XYZ file of C-alpha atoms in Angstrom:
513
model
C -185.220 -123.727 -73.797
C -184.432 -127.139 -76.040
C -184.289 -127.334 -78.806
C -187.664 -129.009 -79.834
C -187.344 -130.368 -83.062
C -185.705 -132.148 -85.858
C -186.662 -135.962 -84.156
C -188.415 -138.500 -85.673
C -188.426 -142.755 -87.006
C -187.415 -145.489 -84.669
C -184.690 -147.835 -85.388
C -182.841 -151.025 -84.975
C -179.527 -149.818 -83.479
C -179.283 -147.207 -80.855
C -177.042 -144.791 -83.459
C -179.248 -145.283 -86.374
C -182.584 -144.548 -83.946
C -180.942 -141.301 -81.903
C -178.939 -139.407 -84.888
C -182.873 -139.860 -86.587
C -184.339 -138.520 -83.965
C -181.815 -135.536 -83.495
C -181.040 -134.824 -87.646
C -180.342 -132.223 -86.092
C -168.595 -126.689 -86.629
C -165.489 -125.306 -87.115
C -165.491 -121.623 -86.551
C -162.857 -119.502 -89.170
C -163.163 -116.558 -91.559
C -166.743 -115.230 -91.820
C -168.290 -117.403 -95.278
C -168.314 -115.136 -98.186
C -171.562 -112.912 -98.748
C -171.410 -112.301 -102.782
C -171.952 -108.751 -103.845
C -174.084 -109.721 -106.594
C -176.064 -112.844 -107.791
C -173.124 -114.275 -109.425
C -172.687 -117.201 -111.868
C -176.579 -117.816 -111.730
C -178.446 -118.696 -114.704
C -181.692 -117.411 -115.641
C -185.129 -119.030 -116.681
C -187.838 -117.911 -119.013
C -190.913 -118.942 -117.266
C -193.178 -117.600 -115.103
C -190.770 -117.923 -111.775
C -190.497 -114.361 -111.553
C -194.277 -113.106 -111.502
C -194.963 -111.857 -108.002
C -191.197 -111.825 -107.039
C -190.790 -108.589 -104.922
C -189.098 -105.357 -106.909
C -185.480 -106.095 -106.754
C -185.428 -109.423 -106.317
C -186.836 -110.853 -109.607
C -183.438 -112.423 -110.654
C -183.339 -114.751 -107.179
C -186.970 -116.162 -108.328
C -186.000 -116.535 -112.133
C -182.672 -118.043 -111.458
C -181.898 -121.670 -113.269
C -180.432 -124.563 -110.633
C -178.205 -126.785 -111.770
C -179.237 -130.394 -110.648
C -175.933 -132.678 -110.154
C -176.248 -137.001 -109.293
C -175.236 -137.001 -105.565
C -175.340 -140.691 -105.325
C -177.863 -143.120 -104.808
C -180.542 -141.641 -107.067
C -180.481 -138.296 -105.238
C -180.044 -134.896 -107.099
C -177.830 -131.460 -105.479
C -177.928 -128.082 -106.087
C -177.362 -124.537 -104.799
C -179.923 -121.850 -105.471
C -178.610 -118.274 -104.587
C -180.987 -116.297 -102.106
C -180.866 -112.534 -100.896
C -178.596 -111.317 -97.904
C -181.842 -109.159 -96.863
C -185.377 -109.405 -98.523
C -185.518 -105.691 -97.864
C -182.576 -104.494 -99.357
C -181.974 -106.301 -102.788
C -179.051 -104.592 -103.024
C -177.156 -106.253 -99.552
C -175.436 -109.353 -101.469
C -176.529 -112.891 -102.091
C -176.009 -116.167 -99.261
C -176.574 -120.193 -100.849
C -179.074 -122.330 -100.065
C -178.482 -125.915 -100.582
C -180.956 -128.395 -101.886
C -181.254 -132.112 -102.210
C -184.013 -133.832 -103.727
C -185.740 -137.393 -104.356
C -186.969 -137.301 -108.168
C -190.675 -138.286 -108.666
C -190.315 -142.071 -109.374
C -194.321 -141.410 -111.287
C -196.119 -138.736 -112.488
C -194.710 -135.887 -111.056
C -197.335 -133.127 -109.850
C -194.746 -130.788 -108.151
C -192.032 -130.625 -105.588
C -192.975 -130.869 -101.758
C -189.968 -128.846 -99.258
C -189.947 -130.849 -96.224
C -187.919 -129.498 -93.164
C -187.286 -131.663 -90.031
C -187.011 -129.182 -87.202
C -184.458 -127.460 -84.913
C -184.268 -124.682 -85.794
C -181.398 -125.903 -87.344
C -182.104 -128.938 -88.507
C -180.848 -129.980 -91.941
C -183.168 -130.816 -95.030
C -180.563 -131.977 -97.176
C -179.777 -134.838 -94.750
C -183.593 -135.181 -93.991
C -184.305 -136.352 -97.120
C -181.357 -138.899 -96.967
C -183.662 -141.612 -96.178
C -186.217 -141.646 -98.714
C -188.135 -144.251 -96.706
C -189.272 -141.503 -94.410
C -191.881 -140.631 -97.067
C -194.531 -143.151 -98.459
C -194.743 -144.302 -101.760
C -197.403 -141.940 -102.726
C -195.843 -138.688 -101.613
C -192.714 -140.353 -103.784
C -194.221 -141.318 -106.920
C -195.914 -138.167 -107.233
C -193.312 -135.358 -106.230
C -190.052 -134.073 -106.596
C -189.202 -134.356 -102.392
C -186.897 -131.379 -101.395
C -185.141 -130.936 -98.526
C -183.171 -127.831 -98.189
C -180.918 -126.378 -95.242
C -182.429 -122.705 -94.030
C -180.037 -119.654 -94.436
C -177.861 -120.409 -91.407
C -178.005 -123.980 -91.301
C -175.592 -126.719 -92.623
C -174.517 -126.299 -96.212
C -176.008 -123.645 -96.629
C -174.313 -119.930 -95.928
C -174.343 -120.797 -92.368
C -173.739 -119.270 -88.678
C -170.533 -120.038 -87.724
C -169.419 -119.150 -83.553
C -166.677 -120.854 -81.443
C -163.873 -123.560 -82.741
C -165.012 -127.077 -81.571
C -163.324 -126.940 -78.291
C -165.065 -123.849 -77.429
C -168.455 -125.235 -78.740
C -167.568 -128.379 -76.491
C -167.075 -126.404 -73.429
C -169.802 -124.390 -73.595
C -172.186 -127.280 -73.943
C -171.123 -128.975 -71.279
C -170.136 -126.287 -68.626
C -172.401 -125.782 -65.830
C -173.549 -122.539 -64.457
C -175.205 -122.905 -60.644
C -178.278 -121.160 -60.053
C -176.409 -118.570 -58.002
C -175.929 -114.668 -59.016
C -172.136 -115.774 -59.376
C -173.465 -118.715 -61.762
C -176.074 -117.032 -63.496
C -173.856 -113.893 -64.348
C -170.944 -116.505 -65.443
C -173.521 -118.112 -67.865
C -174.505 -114.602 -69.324
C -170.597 -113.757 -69.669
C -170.567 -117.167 -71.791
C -173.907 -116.677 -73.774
C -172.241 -113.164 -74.434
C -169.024 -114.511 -75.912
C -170.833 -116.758 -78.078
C -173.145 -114.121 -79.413
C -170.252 -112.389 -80.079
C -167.913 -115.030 -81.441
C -171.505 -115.564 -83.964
C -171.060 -112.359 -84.483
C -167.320 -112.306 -85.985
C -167.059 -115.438 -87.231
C -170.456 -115.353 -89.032
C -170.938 -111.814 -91.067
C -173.841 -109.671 -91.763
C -175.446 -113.048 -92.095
C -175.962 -113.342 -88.469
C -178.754 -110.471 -88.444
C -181.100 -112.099 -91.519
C -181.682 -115.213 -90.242
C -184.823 -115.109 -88.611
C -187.792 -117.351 -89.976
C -189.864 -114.823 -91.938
C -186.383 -114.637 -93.860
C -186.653 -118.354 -94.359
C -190.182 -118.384 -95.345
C -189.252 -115.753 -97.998
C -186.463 -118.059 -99.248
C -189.067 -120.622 -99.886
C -191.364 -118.182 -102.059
C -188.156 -117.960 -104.014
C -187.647 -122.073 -104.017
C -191.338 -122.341 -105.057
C -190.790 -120.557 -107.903
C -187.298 -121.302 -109.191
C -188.854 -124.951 -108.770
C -191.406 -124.257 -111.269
C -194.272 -124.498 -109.154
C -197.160 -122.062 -108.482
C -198.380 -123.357 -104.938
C -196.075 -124.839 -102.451
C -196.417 -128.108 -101.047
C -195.032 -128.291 -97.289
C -194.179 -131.074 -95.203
C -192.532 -129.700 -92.015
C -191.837 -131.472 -88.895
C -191.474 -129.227 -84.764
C -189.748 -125.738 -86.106
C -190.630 -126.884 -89.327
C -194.590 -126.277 -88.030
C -193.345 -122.586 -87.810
C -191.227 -122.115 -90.829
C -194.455 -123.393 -92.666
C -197.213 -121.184 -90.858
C -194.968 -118.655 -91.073
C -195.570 -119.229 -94.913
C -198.852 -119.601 -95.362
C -199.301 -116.071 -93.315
C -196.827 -114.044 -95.609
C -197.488 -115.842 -98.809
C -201.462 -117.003 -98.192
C -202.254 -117.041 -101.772
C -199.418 -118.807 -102.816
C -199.788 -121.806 -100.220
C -200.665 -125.080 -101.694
C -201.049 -128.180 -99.731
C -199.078 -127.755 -96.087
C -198.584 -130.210 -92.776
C -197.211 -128.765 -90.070
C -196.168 -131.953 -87.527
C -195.567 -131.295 -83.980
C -196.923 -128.532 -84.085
C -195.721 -124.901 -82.108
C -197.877 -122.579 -81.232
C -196.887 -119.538 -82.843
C -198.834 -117.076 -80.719
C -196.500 -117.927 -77.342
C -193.507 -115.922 -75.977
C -190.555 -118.050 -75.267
C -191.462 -118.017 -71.352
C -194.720 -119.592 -72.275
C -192.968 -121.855 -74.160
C -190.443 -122.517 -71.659
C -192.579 -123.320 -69.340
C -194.855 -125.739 -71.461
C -192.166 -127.644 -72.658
C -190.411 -128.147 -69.239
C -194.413 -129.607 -68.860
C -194.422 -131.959 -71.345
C -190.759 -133.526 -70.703
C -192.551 -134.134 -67.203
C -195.252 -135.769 -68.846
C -193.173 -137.788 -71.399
C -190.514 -138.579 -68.331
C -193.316 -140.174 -66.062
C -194.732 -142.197 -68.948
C -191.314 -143.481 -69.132
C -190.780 -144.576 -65.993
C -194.094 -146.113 -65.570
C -193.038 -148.350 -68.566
C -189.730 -148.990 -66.721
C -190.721 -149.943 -63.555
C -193.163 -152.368 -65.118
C -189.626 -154.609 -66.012
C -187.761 -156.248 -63.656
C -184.611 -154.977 -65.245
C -185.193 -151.258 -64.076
C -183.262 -149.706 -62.538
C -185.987 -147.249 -60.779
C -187.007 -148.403 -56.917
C -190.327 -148.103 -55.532
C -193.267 -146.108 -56.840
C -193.311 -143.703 -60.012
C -192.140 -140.609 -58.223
C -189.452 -142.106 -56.441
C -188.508 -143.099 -59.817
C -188.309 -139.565 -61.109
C -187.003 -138.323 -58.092
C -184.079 -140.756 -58.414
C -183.504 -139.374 -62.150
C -183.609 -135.709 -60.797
C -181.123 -136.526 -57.821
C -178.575 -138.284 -60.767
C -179.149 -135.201 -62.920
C -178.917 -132.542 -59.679
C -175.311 -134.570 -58.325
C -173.699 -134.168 -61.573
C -173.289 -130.866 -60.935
C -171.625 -130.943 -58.070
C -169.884 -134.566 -58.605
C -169.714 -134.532 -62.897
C -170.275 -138.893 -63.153
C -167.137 -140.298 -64.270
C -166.944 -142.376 -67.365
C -163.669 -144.427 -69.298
C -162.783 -141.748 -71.230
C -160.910 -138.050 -69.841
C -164.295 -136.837 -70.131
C -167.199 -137.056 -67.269
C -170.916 -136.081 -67.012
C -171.612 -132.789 -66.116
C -175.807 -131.807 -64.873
C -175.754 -130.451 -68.213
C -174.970 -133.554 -70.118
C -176.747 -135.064 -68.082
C -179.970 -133.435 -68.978
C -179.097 -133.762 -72.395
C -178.809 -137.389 -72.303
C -182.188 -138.311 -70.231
C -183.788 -135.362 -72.554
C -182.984 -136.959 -76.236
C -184.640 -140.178 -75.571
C -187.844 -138.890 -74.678
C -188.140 -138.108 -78.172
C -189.366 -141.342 -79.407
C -190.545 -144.407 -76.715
C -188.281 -146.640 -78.969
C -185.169 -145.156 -77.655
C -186.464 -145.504 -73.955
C -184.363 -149.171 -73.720
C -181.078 -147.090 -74.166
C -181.932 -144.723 -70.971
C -182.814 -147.784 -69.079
C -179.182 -148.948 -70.362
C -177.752 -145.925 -69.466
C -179.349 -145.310 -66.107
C -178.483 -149.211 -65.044
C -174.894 -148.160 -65.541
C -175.005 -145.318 -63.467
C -176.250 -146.934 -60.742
C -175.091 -149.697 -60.581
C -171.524 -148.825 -62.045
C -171.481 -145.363 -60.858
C -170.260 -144.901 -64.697
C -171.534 -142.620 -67.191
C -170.135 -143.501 -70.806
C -174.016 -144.461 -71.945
C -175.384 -141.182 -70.674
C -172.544 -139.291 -72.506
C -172.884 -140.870 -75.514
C -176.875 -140.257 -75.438
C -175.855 -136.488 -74.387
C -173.124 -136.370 -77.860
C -175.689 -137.908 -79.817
C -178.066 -134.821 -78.754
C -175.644 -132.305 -79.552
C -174.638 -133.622 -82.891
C -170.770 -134.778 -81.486
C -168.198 -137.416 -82.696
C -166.077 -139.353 -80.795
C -163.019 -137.194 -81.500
C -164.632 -133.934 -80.183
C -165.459 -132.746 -83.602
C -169.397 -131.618 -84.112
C -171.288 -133.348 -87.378
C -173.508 -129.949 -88.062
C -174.217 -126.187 -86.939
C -176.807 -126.811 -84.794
C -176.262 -125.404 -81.946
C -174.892 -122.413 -83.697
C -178.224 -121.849 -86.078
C -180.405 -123.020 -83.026
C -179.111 -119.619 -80.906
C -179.338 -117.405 -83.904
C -182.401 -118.801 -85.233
C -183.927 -118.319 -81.781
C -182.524 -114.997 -81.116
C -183.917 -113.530 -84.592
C -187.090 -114.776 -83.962
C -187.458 -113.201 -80.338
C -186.967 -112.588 -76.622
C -187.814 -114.216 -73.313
C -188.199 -111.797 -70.323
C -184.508 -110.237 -69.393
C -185.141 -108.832 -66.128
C -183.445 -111.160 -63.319
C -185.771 -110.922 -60.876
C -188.701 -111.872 -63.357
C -186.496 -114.696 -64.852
C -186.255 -116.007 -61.221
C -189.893 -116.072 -60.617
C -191.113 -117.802 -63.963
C -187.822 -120.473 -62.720
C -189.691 -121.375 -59.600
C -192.752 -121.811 -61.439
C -191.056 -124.139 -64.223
C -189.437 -126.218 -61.078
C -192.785 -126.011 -59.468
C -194.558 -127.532 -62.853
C -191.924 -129.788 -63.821
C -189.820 -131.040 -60.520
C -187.764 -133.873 -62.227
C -185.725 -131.442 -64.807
C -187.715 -128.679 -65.295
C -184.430 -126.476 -63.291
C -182.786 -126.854 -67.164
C -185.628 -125.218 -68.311
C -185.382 -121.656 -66.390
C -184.017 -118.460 -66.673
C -184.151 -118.570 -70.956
C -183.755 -115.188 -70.813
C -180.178 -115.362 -70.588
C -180.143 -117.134 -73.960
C -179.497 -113.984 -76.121
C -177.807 -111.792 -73.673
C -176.410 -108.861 -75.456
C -177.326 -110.614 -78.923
C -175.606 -108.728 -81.350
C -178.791 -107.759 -83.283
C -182.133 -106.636 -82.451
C -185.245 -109.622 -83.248
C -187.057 -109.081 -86.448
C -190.504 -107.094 -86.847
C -193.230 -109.581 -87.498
C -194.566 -109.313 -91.228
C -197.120 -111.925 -91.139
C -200.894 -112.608 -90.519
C -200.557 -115.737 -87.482
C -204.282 -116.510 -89.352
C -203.442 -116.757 -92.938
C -206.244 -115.730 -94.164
C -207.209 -117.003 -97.266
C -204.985 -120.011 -97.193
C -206.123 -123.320 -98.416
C -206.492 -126.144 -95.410
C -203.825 -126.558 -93.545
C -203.525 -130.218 -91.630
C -201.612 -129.342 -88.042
C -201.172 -132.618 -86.275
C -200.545 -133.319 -82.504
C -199.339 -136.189 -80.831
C -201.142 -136.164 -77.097
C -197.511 -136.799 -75.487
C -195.367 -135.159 -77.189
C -192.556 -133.746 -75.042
C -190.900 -131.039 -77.148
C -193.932 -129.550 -78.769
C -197.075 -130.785 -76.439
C -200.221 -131.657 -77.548
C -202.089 -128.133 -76.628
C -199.606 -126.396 -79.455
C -201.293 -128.331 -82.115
C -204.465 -127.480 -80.630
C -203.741 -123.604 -80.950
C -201.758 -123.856 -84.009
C -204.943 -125.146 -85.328
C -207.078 -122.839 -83.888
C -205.063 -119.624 -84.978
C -204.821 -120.853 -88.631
C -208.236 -119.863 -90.208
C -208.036 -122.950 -92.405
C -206.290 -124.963 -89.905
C -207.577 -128.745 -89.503
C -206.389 -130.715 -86.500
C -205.140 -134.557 -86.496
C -204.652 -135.884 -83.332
C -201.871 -138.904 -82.480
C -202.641 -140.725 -79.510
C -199.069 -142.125 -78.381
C -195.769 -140.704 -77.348
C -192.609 -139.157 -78.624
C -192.583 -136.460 -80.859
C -194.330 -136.054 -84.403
C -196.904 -138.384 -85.625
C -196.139 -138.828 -89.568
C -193.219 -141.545 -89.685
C -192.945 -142.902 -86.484
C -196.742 -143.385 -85.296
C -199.495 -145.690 -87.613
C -201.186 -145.638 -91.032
C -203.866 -143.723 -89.678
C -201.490 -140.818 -89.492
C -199.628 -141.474 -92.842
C -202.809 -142.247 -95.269
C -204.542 -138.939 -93.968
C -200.677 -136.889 -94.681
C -200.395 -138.685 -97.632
C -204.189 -138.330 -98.995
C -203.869 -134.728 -98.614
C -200.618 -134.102 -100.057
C -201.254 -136.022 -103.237
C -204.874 -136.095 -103.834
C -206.111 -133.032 -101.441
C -208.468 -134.808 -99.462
C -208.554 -132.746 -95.891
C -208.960 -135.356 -92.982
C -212.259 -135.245 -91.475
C -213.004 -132.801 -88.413
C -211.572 -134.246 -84.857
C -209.861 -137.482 -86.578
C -208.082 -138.814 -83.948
C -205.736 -141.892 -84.878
């Protein structure tokens, strides 16, 4: 599976544009787990009413807001090992915020995606959010347990992260059995290098640290702005906490009621979809690189993607373009049409150069790499383990290989990168969580889910049953590509976010924009 979120806001330059539309290293000693909630203040409000028994010092803990430069504010809040077992130890959570330039109301979390996506650097860019949404809260990213700054998963050194990335596994029992005996080394590398951590950081977890956020932030309700995985992170929410959800929109949406086959299998779909729209608009310039008609075109993109595995496409540096990289670098510019210039780039080189140093750096920007083999977050890392603690795809080989031919079948041009996600957690080192939550959320307050009708990580039919499931859930449909709406898309989409965040007006039934 890809990841499918954390990916929004065109740009000028090709950097600025892709590490937006990613947002989404080194492995050592597992990070410390305190023993008890340690150097925390306390506050006298009303935090701690409703806090579960044993855990009413996390919710009526004081954070210490430090100047972090250019108007923003840091802080670590201190959240429970395990919400079950109050006595387990204590992991951070970092925060950054954008202080209400007006009359504050309340904080709104926002969370970009991933899993594994970083709020901290989400909120980097206050002009994500429109004036409204800043003048009348407190905007607060935070990284999830697990991710970034936060206490978070920690699995191979760099060069092992590097090569298993890029290695590439044939379809073969030999290859498929090599990429289990790599997914199980990484599990257990997570494993050592990460702690107890590594079995508590599944999204109900998450969700519970936000309860706790809510109320160390003062505020009764809470206010949600969450973009892909952020979608789940938030329903999640509103189904454990129903009566304590305020106003929430969940952005490219998931559909929380699919296995990961389903959603292996849709997705591989909806790249398809999103990969054909592209090359529609390239072929429609004489400066593409795609001959004839619009299958040719993607049949050329498969056979580039396909030869790399057997022929990795060289490029200027030591370095050269395995299938996988190549995937990854076709795959991250399907997340927003304005990056759809650099694959044309990238693909002209190829072809015509038989070079690959455009593809590769699309592929580094996807995973988060520098230049100097270094990685810029945990991604990957909190990705597996987010994944893993959340759930299973179907294990048995033989079932894995049938649900592969379908994806193929359903997606020719890539959909091959999409198969056999069962290996993913082979031999994880912990079991998936039990799921504590109503999908409905009964009793919630509306919940805007919006959809974008070509989305390729989270399709358009998600937000549909996201919607759907919710029993408050209100649907806003994008027409237009890429993924999310709010951001990247028109002011149709942003007055209707905005309206209901700051003055709770729900957008009319079926608005489509």
């Amino acid at each position: 599976m890809i990841r499918p979120a954390r990916r929004r806001q065109p740009a000028a330059a090709v950097a600025t544009l892709l590490t937006t539309v990613l947002l989404l290293a080194a492995c050592g000693a597992p990070p410390k787990v305190q023993t008890a909630l340690e150097d925390v203040g306390k506050s006298d409000g009303s935090a701690t009413e409703g806090a579960p028994k044993g855990f009413e010092d996390f919710y009526g803990q004081s954070l210490e807001w430090t100047d972090c430069g250019e108007g923003f504010q840091c802080a670590t809040a201190s959240a429970p090992l395990s919400w079950h077992d109050a006595g387990a130890g204590s992991i951070e959570i970092a925060l950054k915020r954008i202080p209400a330039s007006g009359q504050k109301t309340g904080s709104l979390l926002v969370n970009p995606g991933g899993p594994g996506g970083s709020g901290v650097d989400f909120v980097g860019d206050p002009a994500r959010f429109g004036q409204s949404l800043r003048s009348s809260f407190d905007i607060v990213g935070f990284d999830p347990r697990g991710v970034g700054q936060s206490t978070p998963v920690k699995c191979f050194d760099d060069a092992g992260k590097d090569e298993f990335l890029s290695t590439d596994y044939p379809y073969t029992p030999v290859g498929l059995a090599n990429r289990q005996d790599a997914v199980r080394a990484w599990g257990q590398a997570c494993a050592e290098n990460t702690g107890p951590l590594l079995e508590h950081v599944d999204t109900q977890s998450a969700a519970r640290d936000m309860d706790m956020l809510r109320g160390v932030l003062g505020d009764d309700e809470l206010n949600f702005l969450g973009f892909s995985y952020g979608t789940q992170l938030g329903a999640t929410y509103a189904g454990l906490f129903p009566d304590r959800t305020g106003r929430l929109v969940l952005d490219g949406a998931l559909d929380i009621t699919l296995g990961s086959d389903e959603v292996a299998l849709q997705q591989a779909e909806g790249f398809e979809s999103a990969l054909r729209a592209y090359v529609t608009d390239c072929q429609a310039s004489s400066s593409c690189p795609l001959t004839g008609d619009v299958t040719s075109g993607l049949q050329q993109i498969q056979s580039m993607v396909e030869n790399a595995e057997p022929n990795p496409i060289p490029t200027s540096t030591e370095r050269s373009v395995t299938k996988k990289l190549a995937f990854y670098g076709v795959a991250v510019t399907m997340y927003d049409e304005g990056s759809w210039p650099f694959l044309t780039q990238a693909l002209q080189e190829v072809f015509g150069e038989g070079t690959g140093d455009d593809l590769l750096y699309l592929a580094d920007v996807y995973n988060d790499r520098n230049p100097d083999g270094t990685f810029k977050s945990n991604s990957e890392e909190a990705f597996r383990a987010i994944n893993c603690a959340d759930g299973r795809a179907e294990e048995d080989m033989a079932k894995m290989r049938e649900l592969a031919a379908e994806i193929e079948e359903a997606a020719p041009t890539l959909g091959e990168s999409f198969g056999y996600s069962g290996i993913e957690c082979t031999d994880w080192p912990y079991p998936p969580a039990e799921q504590e939550f109503d999908p409905a959320a009964k009793g919630a307050p509306p919940i805007v889910v919006i959809g974008t009708t070509n989305d390729p990580a989270t399709p358009y039919r998600w937000a549909e049953s996201l919607a759907n499931t919710l029993s408050s859930g209100t649907l806003v449909t994008y027409e237009g590509e890429g993924h999310t709406a709010y951001g990247r898309s028109n002011t149709c989409i942003s007055t209707a976010v905005e309206d209901y965040l700051v003055e709770g007006k729900v957008p009319e039934e079926g608005l489509t924009c």
